[in-house]
Amino acid sequence: MQPAANLNHAAVQVEDDRTGLTPETLKRAFLDNLFYIQGKFPRLATQHDYYMALAYTVRDRLLQRWISTAAAYTEQGSRTVAYLSAEFLMGPQLGHNLVNLGIYDIVQQAVADLGLNLDELMEQEAEPGLGNGGLGRLAACYLDSMATLEVPSLGYGIRYEFGIFRQDIRNGQQVEVTDKWLRLGNPWELPRPEWAVDVKLGGHTEAYTDRSGRYRVRWIPYQVIKGVPYDMPIAGYRTNTCNTLRLWSAQAPEAFDFEIFNSGDYLGAVQDKLSSENLSKVLYPNDNISQGKRLRLAQQIFFVSCSLQDMLRILARQGLALSQFSQKFVIQLNDTHPAVTVAELMRLLMDEHGLSWDAAWDITQRSIAYTNHTLMPEALEKWPVDMFGQLLPRHLEIIYEINHRFLEQVRARFPDDSDRLRRLSLIDESGERYVRMAHLACVGSFSINGVAALHTELLKQDVLKDFYELYPEKFNSKTNGVTPRRFMVLSNPRQTEMLNRTIGDTWVSRLDELKRLEAKAEDPSFQHDWHMIKQANKGDLANYMAKQNGLVINPESLFDVQVKRIHEYKRQHLNVLHIITLYHRLKASPNLEVPPRTFIFGGKAAPGYHVAKLMIRLVNGVAEVINHDPAMRDRLKVVFLRNFNVRLAQRIYPAADLSEQISMAGKEASGTGNMKFALNGAVTIGTLDGANVEIRDEVGAENFFLFGLTAPEVYALKAQGYNPWDYYQGDPELKQALDSILVGTFSRGDGEVFKPLIDSLLNWDPYLLLADYQDYVACQERVGQAFCDRTHWTRMSILNVARMGLFSSDRSIQDYCRDVWRTPAVPIELTDHAQLGE
Ligand code: NBX
């Protein structure tokens, strides 16, 4: 569309106040925003008003990049990654945008000149916690890297009104509080109501013959919901690229209200509006477990349909034909949460755009790539066929047809193999019938990837074995990565300054340059400075823990940290068994020579996951006993930090000495916290699981504390018949630790509280804690000894950082671009697009 003729040559002056980067313009812009947007003058303004004024000042400086980027992509018809994810765990935006725009220091100075403190202002921001854990945070890191690498991309997701719950701890137990992150307004989003779309739900389908005599299907829905996009800017690190994260918010469509309104049922119409808005109300708080709720399926089709319709609009707007869809877009599915994309794209192309099955299938299969994030059977999504058909009758028909054609092919390749057909079918018919979303994703995509080398191998051998035999060419591995901008530059300014001083600042976007630090690993003065930085970071965290938990923490103690979602397979309780053992040893032998340790935990449990909640209670029970025991003063402390989120993560990684990555081998797909710790100079104690394997390969076995069974050993032990009782009886220290929990030592004498947890360990122990206990405790002894040799420990810490270059999300994204997406970079020139006629 051309602008109206009389606007063609009109021009807006982009004022200096909205682009200028000098302290003077920044200060003027800040005061201007305080007055004109917040409607406050300094004497009445709150810290939050100041934060908002600063956020708008920064947003203004993003807008020119954002508009130039959109214009360049439109003009050039650039090939674009559509990253579909039910979760984007973005974390606070202000600091990160300051880093990426390269204006952190100057803004810090400007606000200081106004008598304000940048850290305090950043504290005012409500963090967008639109994700559960690793999967959601990975999506956020990937957006940062795509923008930094100038890869055209659109993130598509849901604008949850309530993100992941806030975790409170009362009487040692988790209490969930709703996260009203939008309450005071969100300066980092722009609503785009003009691009709203409708999504249909429920009802039935009808066959009909169109004017050219072709068989067609129309879907008469029971309900229509409007999706309104809200755009967030995603600025690259020191590039002009500013991509978009487009999150959909559910609303009732006016037309629907209107009909009921005319019939006089006004309150009924309002009720419908409310129920429509429920769709994007809340993030499901489960990680690595699928609940099979109708509302969750509705959320999935909602954001998938909105996003695909948006892509088709963009395609048309750029004058491209439907047949060019897979040239314009590559769709990456972040796990199976958006896997209904396969059926919805087919439906849109056939039913709404008149394509034949074959033409639609060709486009669909060429456009979609699927990332798997889990080996946990309970996390594999499947929907009861009845529920699926009631909500998505047309999609179920399409899935049946895909399945029919697919199984025909399988039958041709593997005649007389009905078992294989049953295993591969998109429909699980072993009992109640289910739609298997991972199977739909595998059949409908051209690429299937795991998130670490071991994970991909296990997918090929186990979870997706039949698909690997059928389509070996689709499988590839993409080891996860994390963004050094947020998890080093922003969160660890001391280490960043030292790295910059030593090797220059290009490592921030070329992380392999950290290699050049290796030369310094033996340098005593460098080691000394490195150690002092870790001490200062630990001091900061000690102050935080003093405020939050009322504990006096010795910053000289070994900070032994496990922060991640609470899950049995991640084995936080194995960590606890070691703490109890150490406690018993110190009680029995007060002169035992072990370094003082502070055990730090953080993480949320899914609200319905009772055993995980008990694990939190156990940590707090052990903390209560140990922290109050005078004999343990200066020797052991245990801290559970409430409400682990992105902001808290950024405080913790820089202060860690030891990173706990102790999942049962074969269960953690990759892990990404493991990378964040090591990049901040922590040494890892871990199993050969997920990306730990590759981290150890990179940093060197001598700089990594390895313990535990390997994945093949785990399978072998289980096959041979694992009996946890044998380990309990065979190891007096293990028995003592478990018994002490059972008799109520850590629950004020109540012997019932932890019974379910201990019973499960003694009778079943699916994650082999008891089998790995002895090796873990022995390994922890080696850790303690190594920590006592400060030079040795510091050298390990330096070498960990120096050798972690592979684990930048920039490297991951380059791998995806090269092997899967085939998306060339598009450099952006800043032009004055405020010139309306362009
Ligand atoms: O994805 C995580 C894996 O557990 C990690 O090993 C991996 O590093 C990370 C990124 O690849 N998976 C994860 O976070 N899953 C979920 O949060 C999840 C959420 C909802 C759901 C299933 C899984 N229904």
Tab-separated table of N, CA, C and O in Angstrom, residues 21 30 66 123 173 349 427 498 513 539 554 619 630 672 693 748 801:
chain	number	residue	atom	x	y	z
A	21	LEU	N	22.591	10.163	21.760
A	21	LEU	CA	23.231	9.284	22.728
A	21	LEU	C	24.205	10.025	23.635
A	21	LEU	O	24.988	9.401	24.353
A	30	PHE	N	14.869	11.762	29.013
A	30	PHE	CA	14.363	11.134	30.239
A	30	PHE	C	13.342	12.044	30.930
A	30	PHE	O	12.237	11.622	31.279
A	66	TRP	N	14.412	-0.612	14.667
A	66	TRP	CA	13.298	-1.540	14.477
A	66	TRP	C	12.605	-1.261	13.141
A	66	TRP	O	12.345	-2.170	12.353
A	123	GLU	N	15.807	-2.550	39.039
A	123	GLU	CA	15.053	-3.381	39.987
A	123	GLU	C	13.547	-3.161	39.880
A	123	GLU	O	12.745	-3.994	40.321
A	173	GLN	N	7.971	-24.359	52.940
A	173	GLN	CA	7.266	-24.936	51.794
A	173	GLN	C	6.965	-23.903	50.710
A	173	GLN	O	6.772	-22.723	51.010
A	349	LEU	N	-3.927	-23.701	3.911
A	349	LEU	CA	-3.586	-23.740	2.485
A	349	LEU	C	-4.701	-24.374	1.666
A	349	LEU	O	-5.025	-23.909	0.572
A	427	ILE	N	-1.555	-41.981	15.699
A	427	ILE	CA	-2.564	-42.252	16.727
A	427	ILE	C	-2.115	-43.434	17.578
A	427	ILE	O	-1.821	-44.511	17.047
A	498	MET	N	37.591	-7.425	33.283
A	498	MET	CA	38.905	-8.071	33.292
A	498	MET	C	39.198	-8.753	31.947
A	498	MET	O	40.326	-8.690	31.436
A	513	GLU	N	37.027	-16.530	21.079
A	513	GLU	CA	38.237	-15.754	21.399
A	513	GLU	C	38.627	-15.836	22.865
A	513	GLU	O	39.746	-15.453	23.251
A	539	GLY	N	30.716	-11.903	47.587
A	539	GLY	CA	30.323	-10.925	48.609
A	539	GLY	C	28.961	-10.317	48.294
A	539	GLY	O	28.104	-10.181	49.182
A	554	ASN	N	29.773	-16.742	54.975
A	554	ASN	CA	31.202	-16.476	54.827
A	554	ASN	C	31.575	-16.511	53.345
A	554	ASN	O	31.541	-17.572	52.726
A	619	VAL	N	15.123	-29.559	51.587
A	619	VAL	CA	16.253	-28.618	51.598
A	619	VAL	C	16.078	-27.639	52.755
A	619	VAL	O	17.016	-27.386	53.525
A	630	PRO	N	25.243	-24.746	66.399
A	630	PRO	CA	26.436	-23.914	66.655
A	630	PRO	C	27.721	-24.601	66.197
A	630	PRO	O	28.667	-23.940	65.783
A	672	THR	N	21.368	-25.898	30.154
A	672	THR	CA	21.957	-24.633	29.694
A	672	THR	C	22.513	-23.857	30.884
A	672	THR	O	23.452	-23.091	30.741
A	693	VAL	N	28.646	-33.617	28.710
A	693	VAL	CA	29.627	-34.421	27.984
A	693	VAL	C	30.522	-33.511	27.142
A	693	VAL	O	31.760	-33.605	27.178
A	748	ARG	N	11.325	-31.493	62.387
A	748	ARG	CA	10.969	-31.250	63.788
A	748	ARG	C	10.358	-32.471	64.448
A	748	ARG	O	9.356	-32.394	65.153
A	801	VAL	N	36.488	-20.923	31.781
A	801	VAL	CA	36.005	-19.788	30.991
A	801	VAL	C	36.694	-19.769	29.623
A	801	VAL	O	36.040	-19.623	28.578
